[in-house]
């Protein structure tokens, strides 16, 4: 099996190509930093089995951020048979910069100019042969959307594998001063057998730049790097020369169409406007929520009626008895209580996916960066946090793209406060019962509180754990793209599927367990669930929750959706029973408790693996429980005064 | 001049890039290299961060980061806010409305006035033998050329 590595800047379409080639269904987003670790897939082409590796997007082959380390480490140590550098047809410069770096480091490199469909629409002509001539590589034009050029790409890959041809990238020379120094170092490297697996020229260039890893390698053989001051100058000169070369090649290889104010610029002018930016951000959020609730609720009602009918029907054919109760109240009631919210959850993903796909997210990050900066975070961690509205697990995982350890850890620790879609059913249920007609406002305010809470937590953690240093925000604003229906569906389905899987596994199992606990030795006040709830009930007495609510919270720790399943089983018909058990402010306090209290099992697990160890996972659990309790207590106390 | 001081809408040329080694590589890789022309596209609410176009990409930088990039004006005329202390300029255009026009007139500034910048933030300058103070906001709307 031969391996092919896909390398390139973020957001140029590597993952899209990877999907188009391997048939994998990896979600691609119109913002940088989605592929956080490498992904592999295979494709058999003309009888040859090819393994494709999709690497995180990077701008240079330094070894500073985790993304850069993953990609560079892979190219350096795993020796892929072919390296495909992917660049964006509409903006090749930064990609070609990376191409030069890769060419200096490895053999068997080829270039793919992707999104050629968009270039064509803009009447942008690119001369393939000029690129081939000046960079000494095979060049293929592709579109991951229309599939154009993919077969040619595969053929070229085979070609490179068979011929093992070594391209020479000879035209390109640095300034004489640099070339002289490169020569000096190359001569010294020549004598060291152990370094023969590296390209001499690459080692020499990296030594001049004082690349920490290379300096260490060469240090072992007494080859000295220049001083820091010199290295800074060299690094600037090297980068400058590369861009000069790229500019000169592109002047020959590209026709530049007459520039007019593009739609993208016009949109940006409004969306990232100095004064309108923040109101627009809030409006977008509100629209997303109103879509999730107002538009999707009729569908939920439909499913709700479906499950009630199913339950009734089962009762008539199965008669009464404990098996019927298990099936109707436990399984159908428990799982159905969660499934009712499928339309809302899919609606929320659709809204989020749309914002991601068009390219709004980085703009939102840009607009509110000043606020994030105050929290010693950056727009980058904001993007991770936004993912948490879907599910906290991918939010925590996506922090791998954050270069700064401290920012990364804080983002991981605060992300459970971002209220995920699994908590939504609780809000919708309780808001529907206690705040009829005002659901959207109540739920929107919970979401806003969740953001505020996340912000406060970030500040506190920064103060307590670290002497907070601001982190840089160097971020690319991608062009706006109309989302493809396919990609949008992929987005919704990938996430929604996870929710359905949970319904079939952890939620189903929890429902059955809760039914047994709730019905043995006898239903109601003498059940095991009651015993369990009553152990903890005293702790929650100041909040005004009864033991059933406490039980729901306990089981909800496994997966937050289980809170509503438990309600369904414990109360039978929560809509009728609950108003006689608690007051509206207690319901509100409960919603806030659910919003803030401990991360679910899956999230605890990723926090442990991403933050490194039980220490932070335990911290996260205890911290969020304390916060949730405090907030809920405040609401209960204030509510008692007002009502 | 620092990149953070270049007015929105202007183009400047990079002179040097002075980040810590850990970020320097990425910044250079993005295209912020000496000799490159950068356009200041837009600023976020509260004036920070700002968007720049460099080598065809739109990149956001905080002002604290843009501080680390030294630039010089490329266009013949540029806003007075980008002027350097100790140099002499001639006023080429005013970019404000009627209210703005009456204010500059009352300060004794006309097209063709000679200005010698004495200090910045805000600008104090010698015009027709008098020292006047010009706020940075106003200075962004007064286009000058170096003489
Ligand atoms: N029109 C067009 N859009 C593309 C093409 N390839 C990728 N995209 C879009 O570009 C964005 C980034 O793609 P992605 O594969 O995530 O880029 P990656 O970061 O390099 O993996 C997504 O919105 C894709 O839908 C293409 O060939 N044509
Ligand atoms: Mg990707």
mmCIF file of C-alpha atoms in Angstrom, chain A residues 53 59 64 74 88 105 114 124 130 151 169 192 220 228 252 326 373 417 425 463 591 622:
data_model
loop_
_atom_site.group_PDB
_atom_site.id
_atom_site.type_symbol
_atom_site.label_atom_id
_atom_site.label_comp_id
_atom_site.label_asym_id
_atom_site.label_seq_id
_atom_site.Cartn_x
_atom_site.Cartn_y
_atom_site.Cartn_z
ATOM 1 C CA UNK A 53 -3.865 11.063 4.875
ATOM 2 C CA UNK A 59 0.747 28.235 6.987
ATOM 3 C CA UNK A 64 5.199 25.600 17.155
ATOM 4 C CA UNK A 74 4.236 13.286 9.633
ATOM 5 C CA UNK A 88 -6.752 27.535 -3.409
ATOM 6 C CA UNK A 105 12.050 19.245 2.831
ATOM 7 C CA UNK A 114 -8.367 23.322 -6.012
ATOM 8 C CA UNK A 124 -9.497 33.827 -13.556
ATOM 9 C CA UNK A 130 4.066 28.060 -16.021
ATOM 10 C CA UNK A 151 -9.122 11.170 -11.918
ATOM 11 C CA UNK A 169 13.389 22.903 -8.089
ATOM 12 C CA UNK A 192 27.513 13.145 9.135
ATOM 13 C CA UNK A 220 24.452 16.821 18.504
ATOM 14 C CA UNK A 228 19.098 34.840 17.474
ATOM 15 C CA UNK A 252 3.334 35.064 -15.628
ATOM 16 C CA UNK A 326 -41.591 -1.320 31.189
ATOM 17 C CA UNK A 373 -9.428 39.632 24.663
ATOM 18 C CA UNK A 417 -20.775 25.702 30.448
ATOM 19 C CA UNK A 425 -35.024 19.150 25.803
ATOM 20 C CA UNK A 463 -6.807 34.827 37.458
ATOM 21 C CA UNK A 591 -33.151 24.899 34.071
ATOM 22 C CA UNK A 622 -16.536 19.785 41.151
#
